Each structure stands twice: as structure tokens, then as C-alpha cells.
């Protein structure tokens, strides 16, 4: 749907959301609420688990269940809100069937793999764009969806080709759900997100494993002494291992380099532990300031 | 104040809180609210910064400012709510002056160093006890205090000597603030807390430093892509470096071993990153289950 009246790129029009989990449901709820004033004509939901699509529909994430994969492929806008490995598989299988003028965007947390799959599979007369809304919870499924988290959240847009209409369409979609579009290359995204998101996920799982091993040796004590600090520091390890494993695997090289950097920082702090208290406090103060500067 | 009417150990009586920061203020607020029915006669606040003691008093953490160190030493119950290194220094300087029958308890997050200082300085006719309420926020000072967090929170009690009255007094005090007393040796406490609290603190500072370094190279991108996941995973790095450095330094040996264990888990996950996605997901699933088992 090209827009004669002010939108610079494709309007959302008839939207199909592939994957009615937490992220797809939150986006669907926000788009459905935005409705015609945001050029959203209708929202159809698709999930390989029918029960999930129906639960999402009940939460108000769309107007109807999509008519199978053909219904998805004939939409004006396709939002791929499935784990990254499945996004790549979906594109490799169905990308060539995307119609002219259709906007294809995803929500995955790793972008180079997705953008490459779009480049090789989606026809050049469609508009393909990598997308990543920086909002979500660790609760999987439609019931974990919170469209309020999208409000004001950054929504990264990664160009696939020289295609200003794709970017414009992505901006319109991001604005429709109340998010703030941020344009960057897939490479820059993956480098940054490896440190701001993928590494905190890895650290949370590692911290949980250390405490789990201690619990096996120390029995009741560990469970008793776990407080809000531990719970907050490891909350990301409560997330869905399939989804998290998907984006970590898709960004394995950058995530691996980030792990190396974390190990280096830990070794610095470990050395400071053995020294005078004042040196340790100075090392901590550097970390505190670093957090203040970015978060 | 011995109790003829049902309490098995010393009653709180006239309480002096040394250190009117977040923890001292929260305990003072809870004790003041508990009042005479919990055998709390009065609560006096002491802080080397007068302004802090007054702010704490304004929050309702006590009935008055203590009459200097002499006023503190003549109380029935002394609660040392200062950083661990200062607790040890306080005990080495004033411990010998603690009167007969007085209960001396602290709130520090490392217990072997404190219990050893109590053993060498507090006279045997007083009742000394290591204490650690597992509740708090990363906000320092009286305004960070939240006595509601103490409600139902574990309050670890670490024996200093064979002194059942000290334990009984600690249990009465913990019950007065609504916390759940948990008795364990200082050694067991420090081993467990190194994994459930000290290590998450260290990881938070290290994660913040990695992101800070990325921000220096990647400029705006890092700040833009920091979401709630990063904020939650690094929240502990927003705490007071002096307080955190104090307890890490006091528990340096165990905290160091915990860092080694974390590095080992990170190296395992790093290897899994390079392998098939299914192996990575299995490794994450182990971490998720470990968290479920302890938190």
C-alpha cells in the first residue's frame, strides 16, 4: 500500500504478525490499539501453535488468525516475531514469495544473520528491513506481553539494501506502536547488543549456575540467603532458553568477544580483591561511573 | 535487661543504632514502629555525620540522636549498621567498653571478619552476635531505607561464642523487625553469600565496565540500546562502592573463589556459543533450572 497522503514509505495497512509470543503479542496489541489513525487496517496473527495464536488474539493482539502462510504472504506488512534462528529459516523458505511492495520486518535480537537472509531471499521489489524493539520481559508467551514497554522504547532499524522506502515504512511502524526508531547497520547493532543485552544474559545464566552448584554442596543455606540482589542480577536467566539460545547463536562471534571482555574485567576485579581496600573501591567506582554513563 | 517474663535472652530495651544509613534507618524504623510490645523501650541514632543521623531521625528511625559514643556504649542493644571494615574498626576501638549484659550485633554482609573482631574485643559478660539481614536496596542513606523489605527477610545470626542468650537476643531483635532469623556459622555464611550476593555485585560492576568501554568506542549506540535487561542485570553496580568494597574486601578469599567459579561457567558457555545451537540451549537450560532451584 503506497501512500499518496503524507507517509513517505509503505503504510502498515494489513499487518500479519508471525509468532504470537511475548513480542508479537505486545506489537499486535499496540498496532491494534493504534488502528486506522496510524494507517493500520487490520492485524492478523500467525503461530505454528494454534493455541498460542488464539491466546494472543484473546489479549487483543489482532483482529483475526491469519489464513495460513498464504494469508501471511499477501499482507502489506509482515512482522517476524519468532526466535532468530526461526526468522532465518522462515526467510529462506518463504522470503522469495513475498509480494511486491510488501514491508518485511523482524524483531530479532541479532541482526546480521537476519539482514543477510533478507538480502538473499526477499525480492528487491519488496521492502525488507531488520528490526529490533529494545523492550520485553523474561516471561514467554502472550501472557508475558506488555505493550506499555514499547512506549518510548528504542526500535532499531537495520537497512538490508539501498531502499529509503523500507526505512520510512519501518519508521512509520515503530511510530505506530509508540517506539522510537533508531537507524544503524546490522553490524553495529550486533556489536553493541552483544555487550548491552547478550552478555548480561550469558552472565545471568553463569551466575545462576554458580549458585546452583553451591546449593548442591551447601544445601539449605543458599536458598535461604538468596535476596532481591541475586534475583535481579539473574532475572534474564528466567527467560526462554530456546529464544535466548537462538539470538546468542546467531551473534556467536560478537557475543564470544564480549564474554572475553567480561572475563578480563572479572580478572581485574579479582586482582583488586587481593589488594588494599582503597584500590578495590576505586575499581568499583569505575564500574559505577560506567553504568551511570550508559544506563 | 534480662527478661523475667518469657524472653529467653536480652530484650532490645534501649537500642542504639550505629550508622544511620539505609540499613540502620530501615532497622530503626522497624524497631521504633514495633515499640514496647516488642520490648523496644527507645531507639537512639548515632552517625559520624550529624546530618545523616538527623535525616534518619526525621524518617522515624528513632526517638533521638544518641549522646555520643558513651550513650551508645550504655545501651541495652547496640546495632552496628556501618560498612564491614568500619564495624571491625569500631569493635577494635570500643568493643572492650561494652557493658555486661549488652547485646552487640551488626548488619554487615561479611561475617568471619566481624565475628573474629567481636571474639577478640567484646567482653565475655556481654552478648556478641554477628548479624546480616538479607534485605536492602542499592540506594544509600536514610532516604534509601525501606523497612518493608525486612518483613519476612532472612536475618542471619552467626554465633561468636557459646552463648545461647546472645542467639536468643538476636532472635528477639530479628522478630521485632519482622525478619526471619536463620542461624549459621560465620564461615558458612561467607561461603554462601560470596555466591548469592558478593559475586552478583562483582559481575554487575564488570558488566557495567564492559558496556562502558563499548560506549567509548561506539558512542551513542550503546546508550540507545541499553534496555531494562541491562539495567536489572547491573543494578547492584549502582550501590555505594565504599560499602560494597568493604564487604568484598572482608570476604576477599571466598569472593575470589566465587569469581573463579564464574569465569569457569563463562568459559563453558563461551565454548557452547561456538557449537551447535541445541548444545547452547541445553547449557542455558541448566542455568535456568539452577536459578529456579535457588531463587
Coordinates of C-alpha atoms in Angstrom, one line a residue:
Chain A
X1 CA 0.0 0.0 0.0
X2 CA 1.8 3.1 -1.2
X3 CA 0.7 6.3 0.4
X4 CA -0.4 9.3 -1.5
X5 CA -1.1 11.4 1.6
X6 CA 2.0 12.1 3.6
X7 CA 3.7 8.8 4.5
X8 CA 7.0 8.6 2.8
X9 CA 7.0 4.8 2.7
X10 CA 4.6 1.8 2.8
X11 CA 1.9 2.2 5.4
X12 CA 1.3 -0.7 7.8
X13 CA -2.1 -1.5 6.1
X14 CA -3.0 -5.1 6.5
X15 CA -0.4 -6.4 9.0
X16 CA 0.5 -10.1 9.6
X17 CA 2.4 -11.0 12.7
X18 CA 4.3 -14.2 12.5
X19 CA 4.9 -15.5 16.1
X20 CA 2.3 -14.7 18.7
X21 CA 4.6 -14.9 21.7
X22 CA 5.5 -12.2 24.1
X23 CA 7.0 -9.8 21.5
X24 CA 4.5 -10.5 18.7
X25 CA 1.6 -10.1 21.1
X26 CA 2.9 -6.8 22.5
X27 CA 3.4 -5.4 19.0
X28 CA 0.0 -6.7 17.9
X29 CA -1.7 -5.1 20.9
X30 CA 0.0 -1.8 20.2
X31 CA -0.9 -1.9 16.5
X32 CA -4.5 -2.9 17.1
X33 CA -4.9 -0.1 19.6
X34 CA -3.3 2.4 17.1
X35 CA -5.7 1.4 14.4
X36 CA -6.7 3.4 11.3
X37 CA -5.3 6.8 12.5
X38 CA -1.9 5.1 12.3
X39 CA -2.8 3.5 8.9
X40 CA -3.2 0.1 10.5
X41 CA -6.1 -1.5 8.6
X42 CA -6.1 -4.9 10.4
X43 CA -3.8 -7.2 12.3
X44 CA -3.7 -11.0 11.6
X45 CA -1.9 -13.4 13.9
X46 CA 0.0 -16.5 12.8
X47 CA 1.7 -19.0 15.1
X48 CA 2.6 -22.6 14.4
X49 CA 0.9 -23.3 17.8
X50 CA -2.8 -22.6 17.2
X51 CA -3.4 -22.3 21.0
X52 CA -0.8 -19.5 21.2
X53 CA -2.3 -17.5 18.3
X54 CA -5.7 -17.8 20.0
X55 CA -4.4 -16.7 23.4
X56 CA -2.8 -13.7 21.7
X57 CA -6.0 -12.9 19.9
X58 CA -7.8 -13.0 23.2
X59 CA -5.3 -10.5 24.6
X60 CA -6.3 -8.1 21.8
X61 CA -3.2 -8.5 19.7
X62 CA -5.1 -8.7 16.4
X63 CA -8.4 -8.8 14.6
X64 CA -8.2 -12.5 13.5
X65 CA -6.0 -15.5 13.0
X66 CA -4.2 -15.4 9.6
X67 CA -5.3 -17.7 6.8
X68 CA -2.2 -19.8 6.9
X69 CA 1.1 -18.9 5.3
X70 CA -0.7 -17.6 2.2
X71 CA -2.6 -15.1 4.3
X72 CA 0.7 -14.0 5.8
X73 CA 2.5 -13.6 2.5
X74 CA -0.3 -11.5 1.0
X75 CA -0.2 -8.9 3.8
X76 CA 1.0 -5.3 3.3
X77 CA 3.4 -5.7 6.3
X78 CA 4.9 -8.8 7.7
X79 CA 6.3 -8.7 11.2
X80 CA 8.5 -11.8 12.0
X81 CA 8.4 -12.1 15.8
X82 CA 9.9 -15.5 16.2
X83 CA 13.3 -16.6 17.6
X84 CA 16.2 -15.5 15.4
X85 CA 17.1 -19.0 14.0
X86 CA 13.4 -19.4 13.0
X87 CA 13.4 -16.0 11.3
X88 CA 16.3 -17.0 9.1
X89 CA 14.6 -20.4 8.4
X90 CA 11.3 -18.6 7.6
X91 CA 13.0 -16.2 5.2
X92 CA 15.0 -19.0 3.5
X93 CA 11.7 -20.9 3.0
X94 CA 9.2 -18.2 2.2
X95 CA 11.2 -15.0 1.5
X96 CA 11.1 -15.4 -2.3
X97 CA 7.2 -15.4 -2.1
X98 CA 7.0 -12.0 -0.5
X99 CA 4.9 -9.8 -2.9
X100 CA 6.0 -6.5 -4.5
X101 CA 5.7 -3.5 -2.2
X102 CA 5.3 -5.6 1.0
X103 CA 7.3 -4.5 4.0
X104 CA 9.0 -7.4 5.8
X105 CA 10.5 -6.6 9.2
X106 CA 11.6 -8.8 12.1
X107 CA 12.1 -8.3 15.8
X108 CA 15.1 -10.5 16.5
X109 CA 17.9 -9.5 18.9
X110 CA 20.7 -10.4 16.4
X111 CA 20.6 -8.6 13.1
X112 CA 23.5 -9.6 10.7
X113 CA 22.1 -13.1 10.2
X114 CA 18.6 -11.8 9.6
X115 CA 19.7 -9.0 7.2
X116 CA 21.8 -11.4 5.3
X117 CA 18.9 -13.9 5.0
X118 CA 16.6 -11.0 3.8
X119 CA 19.2 -9.9 1.2
X120 CA 19.4 -13.4 -0.3
X121 CA 15.7 -14.3 -0.2
X122 CA 13.4 -11.3 -0.3
X123 CA 12.8 -10.0 -3.8
X124 CA 14.2 -6.5 -4.4
X125 CA 10.7 -5.2 -5.3
X126 CA 9.6 -5.8 -1.7
X127 CA 10.8 -3.7 1.2
X128 CA 13.0 -5.7 3.7
X129 CA 14.2 -4.3 6.9
X130 CA 15.9 -5.7 10.1
X131 CA 14.1 -4.6 13.2
X132 CA 14.7 -4.9 17.0
X133 CA 12.5 -3.3 19.6
X134 CA 14.5 -2.9 22.8
X135 CA 11.7 -3.9 25.2
X136 CA 10.5 -7.1 26.7
X137 CA 10.2 -9.2 29.7
X138 CA 11.6 -12.6 30.7
X139 CA 8.0 -14.1 30.6
X140 CA 7.4 -16.0 27.4
X141 CA 4.1 -16.3 25.6
X142 CA 1.2 -13.9 25.0
X143 CA 0.6 -13.5 28.8
X144 CA 4.1 -12.0 29.2
X145 CA 3.3 -9.3 26.6
X146 CA 3.3 -5.7 27.9
X147 CA 2.7 -3.2 25.1
X148 CA 3.3 -0.4 27.5
X149 CA 7.0 -1.4 27.5
X150 CA 7.2 -0.4 23.8
X151 CA 6.2 3.1 24.5
X152 CA 9.3 5.3 24.0
X153 CA 11.5 2.2 23.7
X154 CA 14.2 2.3 21.0
X155 CA 13.3 0.3 17.9
X156 CA 16.4 -0.4 15.9
X157 CA 16.1 -0.4 12.1
X158 CA 18.8 -2.1 10.1
X159 CA 18.9 -1.4 6.3
X160 CA 19.0 -4.5 4.1
X161 CA 19.6 -2.7 0.8
X162 CA 19.6 0.9 -0.5
X163 CA 15.8 1.3 0.0
X164 CA 14.7 4.5 1.6
X165 CA 11.0 3.3 1.4
X166 CA 11.9 0.3 3.7
X167 CA 13.4 2.6 6.3
X168 CA 10.4 5.0 6.0
X169 CA 8.0 2.1 6.4
X170 CA 9.9 0.9 9.5
X171 CA 9.8 4.3 11.0
X172 CA 6.0 4.5 10.4
X173 CA 5.5 1.1 12.0
X174 CA 7.7 2.0 15.0
X175 CA 5.9 5.2 15.5
X176 CA 2.5 3.4 15.3
X177 CA 3.5 1.3 18.3
X178 CA 4.9 4.3 20.2
X179 CA 8.5 3.3 19.9
X180 CA 11.4 5.5 18.9
X181 CA 13.1 4.4 15.7
X182 CA 16.9 4.2 15.7
X183 CA 18.7 3.5 12.4
X184 CA 22.0 1.6 12.5
X185 CA 23.9 -1.0 10.5
X186 CA 23.3 -4.7 11.4
X187 CA 27.0 -4.9 12.3
X188 CA 27.0 -2.0 14.7
X189 CA 23.7 -3.3 16.3
X190 CA 25.2 -6.8 16.9
X191 CA 28.4 -5.4 18.3
X192 CA 26.5 -3.1 20.7
X193 CA 23.8 -5.6 21.7
X194 CA 26.4 -8.3 22.4
X195 CA 27.5 -6.0 25.3
X196 CA 24.2 -4.4 26.4
X197 CA 22.0 -7.5 26.2
X198 CA 23.6 -10.8 25.1
X199 CA 26.4 -10.6 27.6
X200 CA 24.1 -9.7 30.6
X201 CA 22.0 -12.8 29.5
X202 CA 25.1 -15.0 29.5
X203 CA 26.3 -13.6 32.9
X204 CA 22.9 -14.3 34.4
X205 CA 23.0 -17.9 33.4
X206 CA 26.6 -18.3 34.6
X207 CA 25.7 -16.6 38.0
X208 CA 22.7 -18.9 38.4
X209 CA 24.9 -22.0 37.6
X210 CA 27.5 -20.9 40.3
X211 CA 24.8 -20.5 42.9
X212 CA 23.2 -23.8 41.8
X213 CA 26.5 -25.7 42.3
X214 CA 26.9 -24.1 45.7
X215 CA 23.3 -25.1 46.6
X216 CA 24.2 -28.7 45.8
X217 CA 27.1 -28.6 48.3
X218 CA 25.7 -26.2 50.9
X219 CA 22.0 -27.4 50.8
X220 CA 19.5 -25.1 52.5
X221 CA 21.8 -22.1 53.1
X222 CA 21.9 -20.9 49.5
X223 CA 18.2 -20.9 49.1
X224 CA 17.8 -19.0 52.4
X225 CA 20.3 -16.4 51.6
X226 CA 19.2 -15.5 48.1
X227 CA 17.8 -12.0 48.2
X228 CA 16.5 -9.4 45.8
X229 CA 20.1 -8.6 44.6
X230 CA 20.6 -12.1 43.3
X231 CA 17.1 -12.3 41.8
X232 CA 17.6 -9.1 39.9
X233 CA 21.1 -9.9 38.7
X234 CA 19.9 -13.3 37.3
X235 CA 16.4 -12.4 36.1
X236 CA 17.4 -12.8 32.5
X237 CA 18.2 -16.4 33.2
X238 CA 14.5 -17.0 33.8
X239 CA 13.9 -16.3 30.1
X240 CA 13.2 -18.9 27.4
X241 CA 16.4 -20.8 26.6
X242 CA 15.2 -21.5 23.0
X243 CA 14.7 -17.8 22.3
X244 CA 17.9 -16.7 24.1
X245 CA 20.0 -19.6 22.6
X246 CA 18.6 -18.5 19.2
X247 CA 19.9 -15.0 19.3
X248 CA 23.2 -15.9 21.1
X249 CA 23.9 -18.5 18.5
X250 CA 23.1 -16.0 15.7
X251 CA 25.5 -13.5 17.2
X252 CA 28.0 -16.0 18.5
X253 CA 31.2 -14.3 17.3
X254 CA 30.4 -10.9 18.9
X255 CA 28.9 -12.5 22.0
X256 CA 32.0 -14.6 22.4
X257 CA 34.2 -11.5 22.2
X258 CA 32.0 -9.8 24.8
X259 CA 32.4 -12.8 27.1
X260 CA 36.2 -12.5 26.7
X261 CA 35.9 -8.8 27.7
X262 CA 33.8 -9.7 30.8
X263 CA 36.3 -12.4 31.9
X264 CA 39.1 -9.7 31.6
X265 CA 37.1 -7.3 33.8
X266 CA 36.4 -10.1 36.3
X267 CA 40.1 -10.9 36.4
X268 CA 40.9 -7.2 37.1
X269 CA 38.4 -7.1 39.9
X270 CA 39.7 -10.5 41.3
X271 CA 43.2 -9.0 41.4
X272 CA 41.8 -5.9 43.2
X273 CA 40.2 -8.2 45.8
X274 CA 43.6 -9.3 46.8
X275 CA 44.9 -5.8 47.2
X276 CA 44.2 -2.9 49.6
X277 CA 40.5 -2.0 50.1
X278 CA 41.0 1.5 48.7
X279 CA 42.2 0.1 45.3
X280 CA 39.1 -2.2 45.2
X281 CA 36.8 0.7 45.9
X282 CA 38.4 2.7 43.1
X283 CA 37.9 -0.2 40.7
X284 CA 34.3 -0.5 41.8
X285 CA 33.8 3.3 41.4
X286 CA 35.0 3.0 37.8
X287 CA 32.2 0.4 37.2
X288 CA 29.6 2.5 38.9
X289 CA 30.5 5.5 36.7
X290 CA 30.5 3.3 33.6
X291 CA 26.9 2.2 34.4
X292 CA 25.9 5.8 35.1
X293 CA 27.2 6.8 31.7
X294 CA 25.2 4.2 29.8
X295 CA 22.1 3.2 31.8
Chain B
X1 CA 18.0 -6.0 80.5
X2 CA 17.3 -9.6 81.4
X3 CA 13.8 -10.8 81.0
X4 CA 11.8 -12.4 83.7
X5 CA 8.7 -12.8 81.6
X6 CA 9.2 -15.1 78.7
X7 CA 12.1 -13.8 76.6
X8 CA 14.9 -16.3 76.8
X9 CA 17.6 -13.7 76.1
X10 CA 18.2 -10.0 76.5
X11 CA 15.3 -7.8 75.3
X12 CA 16.0 -5.0 72.9
X13 CA 15.3 -2.4 75.7
X14 CA 17.2 0.8 75.0
X15 CA 18.6 0.3 71.4
X16 CA 21.5 2.3 69.9
X17 CA 22.0 2.1 66.2
X18 CA 25.5 3.0 65.0
X19 CA 25.3 4.1 61.3
X20 CA 22.1 5.8 60.2
X21 CA 22.4 4.9 56.5
X22 CA 20.0 2.8 54.5
X23 CA 20.2 -0.3 56.7
X24 CA 20.4 1.4 60.1
X25 CA 17.5 3.6 59.2
X26 CA 15.3 0.7 58.0
X27 CA 16.0 -1.3 61.2
X28 CA 15.4 1.8 63.3
X29 CA 12.1 2.5 61.6
X30 CA 11.0 -1.1 62.1
X31 CA 12.1 -1.1 65.8
X32 CA 10.5 2.2 66.5
X33 CA 7.3 1.0 65.0
X34 CA 7.4 -2.2 66.9
X35 CA 7.9 -0.3 70.2
X36 CA 7.1 -1.5 73.7
X37 CA 5.0 -4.6 72.7
X38 CA 8.3 -5.9 71.2
X39 CA 10.2 -4.8 74.3
X40 CA 11.8 -1.9 72.5
X41 CA 12.0 1.0 75.0
X42 CA 13.7 3.5 72.8
X43 CA 15.9 3.8 69.8
X44 CA 18.8 6.3 69.7
X45 CA 20.7 7.0 66.4
X46 CA 24.4 7.6 66.0
X47 CA 26.2 8.6 62.9
X48 CA 29.6 10.3 62.4
X49 CA 27.8 12.6 60.0
X50 CA 25.3 14.5 62.1
X51 CA 23.2 15.4 59.1
X52 CA 22.7 11.7 58.3
X53 CA 21.5 11.0 61.8
X54 CA 19.1 13.9 61.7
X55 CA 17.7 12.8 58.3
X56 CA 17.3 9.3 59.7
X57 CA 15.5 10.7 62.8
X58 CA 13.2 12.6 60.5
X59 CA 12.3 9.4 58.7
X60 CA 11.2 8.0 62.1
X61 CA 14.1 5.7 62.6
X62 CA 14.4 6.5 66.3
X63 CA 13.4 8.7 69.2
X64 CA 16.5 10.8 69.5
X65 CA 20.2 11.2 68.5
X66 CA 22.5 9.2 70.8
X67 CA 24.6 11.1 73.3
X68 CA 27.9 10.5 71.6
X69 CA 29.8 7.2 71.9
X70 CA 29.1 7.0 75.7
X71 CA 25.4 7.0 75.0
X72 CA 25.9 4.2 72.5
X73 CA 28.0 2.1 74.8
X74 CA 25.5 2.3 77.7
X75 CA 22.6 1.0 75.6
X76 CA 21.0 -2.4 76.2
X77 CA 21.3 -3.3 72.5
X78 CA 23.9 -2.0 70.0
X79 CA 23.3 -2.5 66.3
X80 CA 26.4 -1.8 64.2
X81 CA 25.0 -0.8 60.8
X82 CA 28.1 0.6 59.1
X83 CA 30.3 -0.8 56.4
X84 CA 32.1 -4.0 57.4
X85 CA 35.6 -2.5 57.6
X86 CA 34.2 0.2 59.9
X87 CA 32.4 -2.4 62.0
X88 CA 35.8 -4.2 62.6
X89 CA 37.5 -0.8 63.4
X90 CA 34.6 0.2 65.8
X91 CA 34.9 -3.1 67.6
X92 CA 38.6 -2.9 67.9
X93 CA 38.4 0.6 69.3
X94 CA 35.2 0.4 71.5
X95 CA 34.4 -3.3 71.9
X96 CA 36.2 -3.6 75.3
X97 CA 33.9 -0.9 76.7
X98 CA 30.7 -2.7 76.0
X99 CA 28.9 -3.2 79.4
X100 CA 27.9 -6.5 81.0
X101 CA 24.6 -8.0 79.5
X102 CA 24.6 -5.7 76.5
X103 CA 23.7 -7.3 73.2
X104 CA 26.1 -6.2 70.4
X105 CA 25.0 -7.2 66.9
X106 CA 26.0 -6.0 63.4
X107 CA 24.4 -6.0 59.9
X108 CA 27.5 -6.5 57.8
X109 CA 27.5 -8.7 54.7
X110 CA 30.7 -10.5 55.6
X111 CA 30.7 -12.3 58.9
X112 CA 34.0 -14.1 59.7
X113 CA 35.9 -10.8 60.0
X114 CA 33.2 -9.3 62.3
X115 CA 32.8 -12.4 64.5
X116 CA 36.6 -12.6 64.9
X117 CA 36.7 -8.9 65.9
X118 CA 33.8 -9.5 68.4
X119 CA 35.6 -12.5 69.8
X120 CA 38.8 -10.6 70.5
X121 CA 37.3 -7.3 71.7
X122 CA 33.8 -7.7 73.3
X123 CA 34.0 -8.9 77.0
X124 CA 32.6 -12.3 77.6
X125 CA 30.0 -10.9 80.0
X126 CA 28.4 -9.0 77.1
X127 CA 26.4 -10.8 74.4
X128 CA 28.0 -10.5 71.0
X129 CA 26.5 -11.8 67.7
X130 CA 27.1 -11.5 64.0
X131 CA 24.1 -10.4 62.1
X132 CA 23.1 -10.0 58.5
X133 CA 19.6 -9.0 57.3
X134 CA 19.2 -10.1 53.7
X135 CA 17.3 -7.1 52.5
X136 CA 18.2 -3.7 51.1
X137 CA 18.3 -1.5 48.1
X138 CA 21.2 0.0 46.1
X139 CA 20.2 3.5 47.3
X140 CA 22.5 4.7 50.1
X141 CA 21.5 6.8 53.0
X142 CA 18.3 7.2 55.1
X143 CA 16.2 8.0 52.0
X144 CA 17.1 4.6 50.6
X145 CA 15.6 2.8 53.6
X146 CA 12.6 0.6 53.2
X147 CA 11.6 -1.2 56.4
X148 CA 9.0 -3.2 54.5
X149 CA 11.9 -5.1 52.8
X150 CA 12.8 -6.5 56.3
X151 CA 9.4 -8.1 56.6
X152 CA 9.9 -11.8 56.2
X153 CA 13.5 -11.4 55.1
X154 CA 16.1 -13.8 56.3
X155 CA 18.2 -12.3 59.2
X156 CA 21.4 -14.4 59.6
X157 CA 22.7 -14.9 63.1
X158 CA 26.3 -16.1 63.5
X159 CA 27.4 -17.2 66.9
X160 CA 30.6 -15.6 68.4
X161 CA 30.9 -17.8 71.4
X162 CA 29.0 -20.5 73.2
X163 CA 26.3 -18.0 74.4
X164 CA 22.7 -19.1 74.0
X165 CA 21.5 -15.8 75.4
X166 CA 23.2 -13.9 72.5
X167 CA 21.3 -16.1 70.0
X168 CA 18.1 -15.7 71.9
X169 CA 18.6 -11.9 72.0
X170 CA 19.3 -11.9 68.2
X171 CA 16.1 -13.9 67.5
X172 CA 14.1 -11.4 69.6
X173 CA 15.5 -8.5 67.7
X174 CA 15.0 -10.1 64.3
X175 CA 11.4 -10.9 65.3
X176 CA 10.9 -7.3 66.4
X177 CA 11.7 -6.0 62.9
X178 CA 9.6 -8.7 61.2
X179 CA 12.6 -10.7 59.8
X180 CA 13.1 -14.4 60.0
X181 CA 16.2 -15.4 62.0
X182 CA 18.5 -18.0 60.4
X183 CA 21.3 -19.4 62.5
X184 CA 24.6 -20.4 60.7
X185 CA 28.3 -20.2 61.3
X186 CA 30.1 -17.2 60.0
X187 CA 32.2 -19.4 57.7
X188 CA 29.1 -21.0 56.1
X189 CA 27.5 -17.5 55.7
X190 CA 30.6 -16.1 54.0
X191 CA 30.8 -19.1 51.7
X192 CA 27.2 -18.9 50.6
X193 CA 26.9 -15.1 50.5
X194 CA 30.1 -15.0 48.3
X195 CA 27.9 -16.8 45.6
X196 CA 24.5 -15.3 46.3
X197 CA 25.4 -11.7 46.8
X198 CA 29.1 -10.8 46.5
X199 CA 29.6 -12.4 43.1
X200 CA 26.4 -10.8 41.6
X201 CA 27.8 -7.5 42.8
X202 CA 31.2 -8.1 41.2
X203 CA 29.5 -9.3 38.0
X204 CA 27.4 -6.2 37.9
X205 CA 30.4 -3.9 38.1
X206 CA 32.2 -6.0 35.4
X207 CA 29.2 -5.9 33.1
X208 CA 29.0 -2.2 33.5
X209 CA 32.7 -1.7 32.7
X210 CA 32.4 -3.8 29.5
X211 CA 29.4 -1.7 28.3
X212 CA 31.3 1.5 29.4
X213 CA 34.3 0.5 27.3
X214 CA 32.0 -0.2 24.3
X215 CA 30.3 3.1 24.8
X216 CA 33.7 4.9 24.5
X217 CA 34.3 3.2 21.1
X218 CA 30.7 3.0 19.8
X219 CA 29.4 6.4 21.2
X220 CA 25.7 6.9 21.0
X221 CA 24.7 3.4 20.1
X222 CA 25.4 1.8 23.5
X223 CA 23.3 4.3 25.4
X224 CA 20.5 3.9 23.0
X225 CA 20.4 0.2 23.1
X226 CA 20.6 -0.2 26.9
X227 CA 17.2 -1.7 28.0
X228 CA 15.6 -3.0 31.1
X229 CA 17.6 -6.2 30.9
X230 CA 20.9 -4.4 31.2
X231 CA 19.6 -2.1 33.9
X232 CA 18.4 -5.0 36.0
X233 CA 21.5 -7.1 35.5
X234 CA 23.8 -4.2 36.6
X235 CA 21.6 -2.6 39.3
X236 CA 23.9 -3.7 42.0
X237 CA 26.7 -1.6 40.4
X238 CA 24.6 1.5 41.3
X239 CA 25.4 0.8 45.0
X240 CA 27.9 2.6 47.3
X241 CA 31.4 1.5 46.3
X242 CA 32.7 2.1 49.8
X243 CA 30.1 -0.2 51.4
X244 CA 30.4 -2.8 48.7
X245 CA 34.2 -2.6 48.6
X246 CA 34.1 -3.0 52.4
X247 CA 32.3 -6.3 52.4
X248 CA 34.1 -7.7 49.3
X249 CA 37.4 -6.9 50.9
X250 CA 36.3 -8.5 54.2
X251 CA 35.3 -11.7 52.3
X252 CA 38.1 -11.5 49.7
X253 CA 39.2 -15.1 49.8
X254 CA 35.7 -16.6 49.3
X255 CA 34.6 -13.9 46.8
X256 CA 37.8 -14.6 44.8
X257 CA 37.0 -18.3 44.7
X258 CA 33.4 -17.4 43.6
X259 CA 34.9 -15.2 40.8
X260 CA 37.0 -18.2 39.6
X261 CA 33.8 -20.3 39.5
X262 CA 32.0 -17.7 37.5
X263 CA 34.9 -17.4 35.0
X264 CA 34.7 -21.2 34.6
X265 CA 31.0 -21.1 33.9
X266 CA 31.5 -18.3 31.4
X267 CA 34.2 -20.3 29.6
X268 CA 31.8 -23.2 29.4
X269 CA 29.1 -21.0 27.9
X270 CA 31.7 -19.4 25.6
X271 CA 32.6 -22.9 24.2
X272 CA 28.9 -23.7 23.8
X273 CA 28.5 -20.5 21.7
X274 CA 30.8 -21.9 19.2
X275 CA 29.0 -25.2 19.0
X276 CA 25.5 -26.3 17.6
X277 CA 22.5 -24.2 18.8
X278 CA 21.0 -27.2 20.5
X279 CA 24.0 -27.6 22.8
X280 CA 23.9 -24.0 23.7
X281 CA 20.2 -24.2 24.6
X282 CA 20.9 -27.2 26.8
X283 CA 23.6 -25.3 28.6
X284 CA 21.3 -22.3 29.1
X285 CA 18.5 -24.7 30.3
X286 CA 20.9 -25.9 33.0
X287 CA 21.4 -22.3 34.2
X288 CA 17.6 -21.7 34.1
X289 CA 16.9 -24.7 36.3
X290 CA 19.7 -23.8 38.7
X291 CA 18.1 -20.4 39.2
X292 CA 14.7 -21.9 39.6
X293 CA 16.1 -24.2 42.3
X294 CA 17.6 -21.3 44.4
X295 CA 15.7 -18.1 43.7

